[in-house]
mmCIF file of N, CA and C in Angstrom:
data_model
loop_
_atom_site.group_PDB
_atom_site.id
_atom_site.type_symbol
_atom_site.label_atom_id
_atom_site.label_comp_id
_atom_site.label_asym_id
_atom_site.label_seq_id
_atom_site.Cartn_x
_atom_site.Cartn_y
_atom_site.Cartn_z
ATOM 1 N N PHE L 70 -6.731 4.353 -0.972
ATOM 2 C CA PHE L 70 -7.785 3.523 -1.475
ATOM 3 C C PHE L 70 -8.037 2.390 -0.589
ATOM 4 N N THR L 71 -9.106 1.635 -0.712
ATOM 5 C CA THR L 71 -9.431 0.559 0.110
ATOM 6 C C THR L 71 -9.691 -0.734 -0.727
ATOM 7 N N ALA L 72 -9.208 -1.858 -0.319
ATOM 8 C CA ALA L 72 -9.446 -3.159 -1.056
ATOM 9 C C ALA L 72 -10.102 -4.037 -0.006
ATOM 10 N N GLU L 73 -11.285 -4.660 -0.255
ATOM 11 C CA GLU L 73 -11.992 -5.515 0.628
ATOM 12 C C GLU L 73 -12.356 -6.888 0.003
ATOM 13 N N SER L 74 -12.305 -7.862 0.844
ATOM 14 C CA SER L 74 -12.842 -9.152 0.439
ATOM 15 C C SER L 74 -13.476 -9.804 1.701
ATOM 16 N N GLY L 75 -14.711 -9.811 1.841
ATOM 17 C CA GLY L 75 -15.443 -10.319 2.986
ATOM 18 C C GLY L 75 -15.068 -9.560 4.208
ATOM 19 N N VAL L 76 -14.460 -10.285 5.172
ATOM 20 C CA VAL L 76 -14.146 -9.668 6.466
ATOM 21 C C VAL L 76 -12.742 -9.206 6.549
ATOM 22 N N ASN L 77 -11.980 -9.121 5.408
ATOM 23 C CA ASN L 77 -10.649 -8.716 5.342
ATOM 24 C C ASN L 77 -10.553 -7.419 4.426
ATOM 25 N N LYS L 78 -9.711 -6.491 4.977
ATOM 26 C CA LYS L 78 -9.617 -5.208 4.311
ATOM 27 C C LYS L 78 -8.173 -4.577 4.403
ATOM 28 N N PHE L 79 -7.773 -3.973 3.244
ATOM 29 C CA PHE L 79 -6.537 -3.199 3.274
ATOM 30 C C PHE L 79 -6.914 -1.732 2.983
ATOM 31 N N GLU L 80 -6.433 -0.861 3.794
ATOM 32 C CA GLU L 80 -6.572 0.649 3.524
ATOM 33 C C GLU L 80 -5.156 1.192 3.236
ATOM 34 N N VAL L 81 -5.076 1.892 2.097
ATOM 35 C CA VAL L 81 -3.727 2.341 1.650
ATOM 36 C C VAL L 81 -3.820 3.871 1.666
ATOM 37 N N TYR L 82 -2.760 4.522 2.464
ATOM 38 C CA TYR L 82 -2.675 6.018 2.603
ATOM 39 C C TYR L 82 -1.372 6.448 1.972
ATOM 40 N N SER L 83 -1.391 7.647 1.484
ATOM 41 C CA SER L 83 -0.263 8.273 0.950
ATOM 42 C C SER L 83 0.023 9.592 1.826
ATOM 43 N N LYS L 84 1.298 9.602 2.381
ATOM 44 C CA LYS L 84 1.689 10.825 3.143
ATOM 45 C C LYS L 84 2.187 11.838 2.166
ATOM 46 N N SER L 85 2.438 11.510 0.977
ATOM 47 C CA SER L 85 3.091 12.494 -0.006
ATOM 48 C C SER L 85 2.021 13.400 -0.635
ATOM 49 N N SER L 86 0.737 12.942 -0.709
ATOM 50 C CA SER L 86 -0.273 13.762 -1.361
ATOM 51 C C SER L 86 -1.662 13.098 -1.083
ATOM 52 N N VAL L 87 -2.651 13.724 -1.400
ATOM 53 C CA VAL L 87 -4.054 13.238 -1.240
ATOM 54 C C VAL L 87 -4.290 12.086 -2.255
ATOM 55 N N ASN L 88 -3.590 12.114 -3.360
ATOM 56 C CA ASN L 88 -3.495 11.082 -4.435
ATOM 57 C C ASN L 88 -2.116 10.590 -4.609
ATOM 58 N N PHE L 89 -2.052 9.381 -5.252
ATOM 59 C CA PHE L 89 -0.764 8.915 -5.592
ATOM 60 C C PHE L 89 -0.145 9.887 -6.702
ATOM 61 N N ILE L 90 1.162 10.196 -6.586
ATOM 62 C CA ILE L 90 1.756 11.074 -7.550
ATOM 63 C C ILE L 90 2.949 10.317 -8.258
ATOM 64 N N TYR L 91 3.270 10.826 -9.493
ATOM 65 C CA TYR L 91 4.415 10.308 -10.161
ATOM 66 C C TYR L 91 5.613 10.704 -9.344
ATOM 67 N N GLY L 92 6.440 9.683 -9.086
ATOM 68 C CA GLY L 92 7.665 9.873 -8.278
ATOM 69 C C GLY L 92 7.575 9.121 -6.954
ATOM 70 N N TYR L 93 8.195 9.684 -5.979
ATOM 71 C CA TYR L 93 8.323 8.996 -4.653
ATOM 72 C C TYR L 93 7.121 9.156 -3.793
ATOM 73 N N ASN L 94 6.429 8.120 -3.340
ATOM 74 C CA ASN L 94 5.211 8.216 -2.527
ATOM 75 C C ASN L 94 5.479 7.533 -1.122
ATOM 76 N N GLU L 95 5.376 8.222 -0.066
ATOM 77 C CA GLU L 95 5.385 7.519 1.236
ATOM 78 C C GLU L 95 3.978 6.900 1.536
ATOM 79 N N LEU L 96 3.942 5.669 1.789
ATOM 80 C CA LEU L 96 2.724 4.957 1.907
ATOM 81 C C LEU L 96 2.568 4.347 3.351
ATOM 82 N N GLY L 97 1.323 4.140 3.706
ATOM 83 C CA GLY L 97 0.941 3.478 4.931
ATOM 84 C C GLY L 97 -0.249 2.548 4.700
ATOM 85 N N PHE L 98 -0.202 1.403 5.282
ATOM 86 C CA PHE L 98 -1.279 0.382 5.126
ATOM 87 C C PHE L 98 -1.879 0.224 6.502
ATOM 88 N N LYS L 99 -3.266 0.116 6.528
ATOM 89 C CA LYS L 99 -4.006 -0.454 7.687
ATOM 90 C C LYS L 99 -4.533 -1.796 7.198
ATOM 91 N N VAL L 100 -4.391 -2.771 8.012
ATOM 92 C CA VAL L 100 -4.728 -4.124 7.632
ATOM 93 C C VAL L 100 -5.799 -4.700 8.635
ATOM 94 N N PHE L 101 -6.926 -5.199 8.124
ATOM 95 C CA PHE L 101 -8.001 -5.818 9.005
ATOM 96 C C PHE L 101 -8.197 -7.228 8.517
ATOM 97 N N ILE L 102 -8.015 -8.195 9.447
ATOM 98 C CA ILE L 102 -8.246 -9.558 9.181
ATOM 99 C C ILE L 102 -9.413 -9.993 10.121
ATOM 100 N N ASN L 103 -10.398 -10.507 9.590
ATOM 101 C CA ASN L 103 -11.623 -10.957 10.362
ATOM 102 C C ASN L 103 -12.157 -9.652 11.069
ATOM 103 N N ASN L 104 -12.184 -8.506 10.415
ATOM 104 C CA ASN L 104 -12.532 -7.191 10.954
ATOM 105 C C ASN L 104 -11.736 -6.656 12.138
ATOM 106 N N THR L 105 -10.556 -7.237 12.407
ATOM 107 C CA THR L 105 -9.691 -6.893 13.439
ATOM 108 C C THR L 105 -8.532 -6.292 12.915
ATOM 109 N N GLU L 106 -8.200 -5.037 13.351
ATOM 110 C CA GLU L 106 -6.975 -4.290 12.897
ATOM 111 C C GLU L 106 -5.747 -5.042 13.336
ATOM 112 N N GLN L 107 -4.775 -5.136 12.435
ATOM 113 C CA GLN L 107 -3.503 -5.875 12.679
ATOM 114 C C GLN L 107 -2.398 -4.903 13.077
ATOM 115 N N ASN L 108 -1.494 -5.319 13.944
ATOM 116 C CA ASN L 108 -0.416 -4.394 14.358
ATOM 117 C C ASN L 108 0.875 -5.279 14.504
ATOM 118 N N GLN L 109 0.950 -6.457 13.939
ATOM 119 C CA GLN L 109 2.163 -7.230 13.994
ATOM 120 C C GLN L 109 2.345 -7.734 12.592
ATOM 121 N N GLY L 110 3.620 -8.218 12.284
ATOM 122 C CA GLY L 110 3.975 -8.811 11.043
ATOM 123 C C GLY L 110 4.376 -7.781 10.007
ATOM 124 N N PHE L 111 4.044 -8.024 8.777
ATOM 125 C CA PHE L 111 4.416 -7.125 7.696
ATOM 126 C C PHE L 111 3.362 -7.263 6.546
ATOM 127 N N VAL L 112 3.481 -6.336 5.650
ATOM 128 C CA VAL L 112 2.629 -6.317 4.374
ATOM 129 C C VAL L 112 3.554 -6.485 3.227
ATOM 130 N N LYS L 113 3.188 -7.385 2.307
ATOM 131 C CA LYS L 113 3.844 -7.515 1.026
ATOM 132 C C LYS L 113 2.925 -7.016 -0.098
ATOM 133 N N TRP L 114 3.343 -6.073 -0.900
ATOM 134 C CA TRP L 114 2.548 -5.396 -1.917
ATOM 135 C C TRP L 114 3.442 -5.397 -3.208
ATOM 136 N N ILE L 115 2.824 -5.948 -4.303
ATOM 137 C CA ILE L 115 3.454 -5.981 -5.595
ATOM 138 C C ILE L 115 2.606 -5.284 -6.587
ATOM 139 N N PRO L 116 2.712 -3.912 -6.740
ATOM 140 C CA PRO L 116 1.869 -3.176 -7.616
ATOM 141 C C PRO L 116 2.350 -3.319 -9.112
ATOM 142 N N THR L 117 1.420 -2.984 -9.943
ATOM 143 C CA THR L 117 1.791 -2.809 -11.418
ATOM 144 C C THR L 117 1.261 -1.546 -11.905
ATOM 145 N N MET L 118 2.027 -0.836 -12.798
ATOM 146 C CA MET L 118 1.603 0.356 -13.337
ATOM 147 C C MET L 118 1.158 0.155 -14.804
ATOM 148 N N TYR L 119 -0.008 0.552 -15.166
ATOM 149 C CA TYR L 119 -0.575 0.425 -16.510
ATOM 150 C C TYR L 119 -0.499 1.819 -17.138
ATOM 151 N N HIS L 120 -0.190 1.730 -18.500
ATOM 152 C CA HIS L 120 -0.188 2.955 -19.272
ATOM 153 C C HIS L 120 -1.316 3.015 -20.245
ATOM 154 N N GLY L 121 -2.559 3.160 -19.760
ATOM 155 C CA GLY L 121 -3.740 3.197 -20.677
ATOM 156 C C GLY L 121 -4.293 1.815 -20.919
ATOM 157 N N ILE L 122 -5.438 1.747 -21.345
ATOM 158 C CA ILE L 122 -6.133 0.479 -21.650
ATOM 159 C C ILE L 122 -5.374 -0.144 -22.911
ATOM 160 N N GLY L 123 -4.972 -1.416 -22.597
ATOM 161 C CA GLY L 123 -4.280 -2.102 -23.665
ATOM 162 C C GLY L 123 -2.747 -1.693 -23.852
ATOM 163 N N GLY L 124 -2.368 -0.748 -23.065
ATOM 164 C CA GLY L 124 -0.993 -0.284 -23.167
ATOM 165 C C GLY L 124 -0.035 -1.138 -22.359
ATOM 166 N N PRO L 125 1.189 -0.804 -22.445
ATOM 167 C CA PRO L 125 2.327 -1.539 -21.731
ATOM 168 C C PRO L 125 2.080 -1.398 -20.163
ATOM 169 N N SER L 126 2.591 -2.331 -19.435
ATOM 170 C CA SER L 126 2.550 -2.257 -17.955
ATOM 171 C C SER L 126 3.896 -2.759 -17.397
ATOM 172 N N HIS L 127 4.262 -2.343 -16.165
ATOM 173 C CA HIS L 127 5.489 -2.776 -15.547
ATOM 174 C C HIS L 127 5.352 -2.650 -14.035
ATOM 175 N N SER L 128 6.188 -3.429 -13.381
ATOM 176 C CA SER L 128 6.317 -3.268 -11.849
ATOM 177 C C SER L 128 6.839 -1.936 -11.483
ATOM 178 N N ILE L 129 6.650 -1.564 -10.228
ATOM 179 C CA ILE L 129 7.327 -0.305 -9.741
ATOM 180 C C ILE L 129 8.101 -0.561 -8.567
ATOM 181 N N PRO L 130 9.106 0.193 -8.241
ATOM 182 C CA PRO L 130 10.011 0.009 -7.045
ATOM 183 C C PRO L 130 9.165 0.188 -5.713
ATOM 184 N N VAL L 131 9.228 -0.835 -4.973
ATOM 185 C CA VAL L 131 8.693 -0.893 -3.619
ATOM 186 C C VAL L 131 9.621 -1.710 -2.757
ATOM 187 N N PRO L 132 9.585 -1.542 -1.353
ATOM 188 C CA PRO L 132 10.406 -2.341 -0.543
ATOM 189 C C PRO L 132 9.920 -3.757 -0.557
ATOM 190 N N ASP L 133 10.850 -4.672 -0.013
ATOM 191 C CA ASP L 133 10.472 -6.125 0.055
ATOM 192 C C ASP L 133 9.243 -6.342 0.903
ATOM 193 N N LYS L 134 9.194 -5.554 1.958
ATOM 194 C CA LYS L 134 8.002 -5.625 2.922
ATOM 195 C C LYS L 134 7.779 -4.352 3.604
ATOM 196 N N TYR L 135 6.599 -4.106 3.995
ATOM 197 C CA TYR L 135 6.183 -2.838 4.766
ATOM 198 C C TYR L 135 5.943 -3.301 6.266
ATOM 199 N N ASN L 136 6.867 -2.876 7.143
ATOM 200 C CA ASN L 136 6.794 -3.269 8.534
ATOM 201 C C ASN L 136 5.904 -2.341 9.294
ATOM 202 N N PHE L 137 5.412 -2.788 10.455
ATOM 203 C CA PHE L 137 4.508 -2.019 11.221
ATOM 204 C C PHE L 137 5.322 -0.915 12.028
ATOM 205 N N ASP L 138 4.888 0.294 11.897
ATOM 206 C CA ASP L 138 5.495 1.407 12.618
ATOM 207 C C ASP L 138 4.416 1.765 13.742
ATOM 208 N N ALA L 139 4.741 1.471 15.007
ATOM 209 C CA ALA L 139 3.838 1.751 16.065
ATOM 210 C C ALA L 139 3.563 3.226 16.341
ATOM 211 N N ASP L 140 4.471 4.034 16.048
ATOM 212 C CA ASP L 140 4.322 5.465 16.148
ATOM 213 C C ASP L 140 3.205 6.027 15.151
ATOM 214 N N LYS L 141 3.184 5.498 13.962
ATOM 215 C CA LYS L 141 2.240 5.874 12.905
ATOM 216 C C LYS L 141 0.958 4.968 12.952
ATOM 217 N N ASN L 142 1.066 3.911 13.647
ATOM 218 C CA ASN L 142 -0.047 2.857 13.664
ATOM 219 C C ASN L 142 -0.426 2.323 12.198
ATOM 220 N N LEU L 143 0.689 2.254 11.345
ATOM 221 C CA LEU L 143 0.499 1.875 9.989
ATOM 222 C C LEU L 143 1.709 0.952 9.645
ATOM 223 N N PHE L 144 1.550 0.034 8.657
ATOM 224 C CA PHE L 144 2.609 -0.622 7.991
ATOM 225 C C PHE L 144 3.138 0.399 6.995
ATOM 226 N N THR L 145 4.412 0.845 7.101
ATOM 227 C CA THR L 145 4.897 1.885 6.269
ATOM 228 C C THR L 145 5.936 1.498 5.338
ATOM 229 N N GLY L 146 6.095 2.351 4.301
ATOM 230 C CA GLY L 146 7.119 2.232 3.255
ATOM 231 C C GLY L 146 6.926 3.169 2.142
ATOM 232 N N TYR L 147 7.250 2.852 0.996
ATOM 233 C CA TYR L 147 7.252 3.735 -0.157
ATOM 234 C C TYR L 147 6.830 3.011 -1.526
ATOM 235 N N ALA L 148 6.534 3.777 -2.473
ATOM 236 C CA ALA L 148 6.388 3.239 -3.847
ATOM 237 C C ALA L 148 6.816 4.354 -4.780
ATOM 238 N N VAL L 149 7.580 4.116 -5.810
ATOM 239 C CA VAL L 149 8.021 5.079 -6.860
ATOM 240 C C VAL L 149 7.201 4.855 -8.067
ATOM 241 N N LEU L 150 6.304 5.749 -8.402
ATOM 242 C CA LEU L 150 5.399 5.672 -9.549
ATOM 243 C C LEU L 150 5.917 6.388 -10.758
#
């Protein structure tokens, strides 16, 4: 999926499947600041899982930060849904 705000954009990719799946997901982020792709630093992502409209929600296990992997050209890590 992609999240954009003005000239800033995050693209999120799953190596595990074409969609996010329940269980372990290997993830990669592409980050664009001022329309320029970033390849230094790290990404922090704090997702929330919702169980239906008005239902309960909770955080999900993710690493403290997603570091840049030059071989994959992505900030990489995981999420357990």
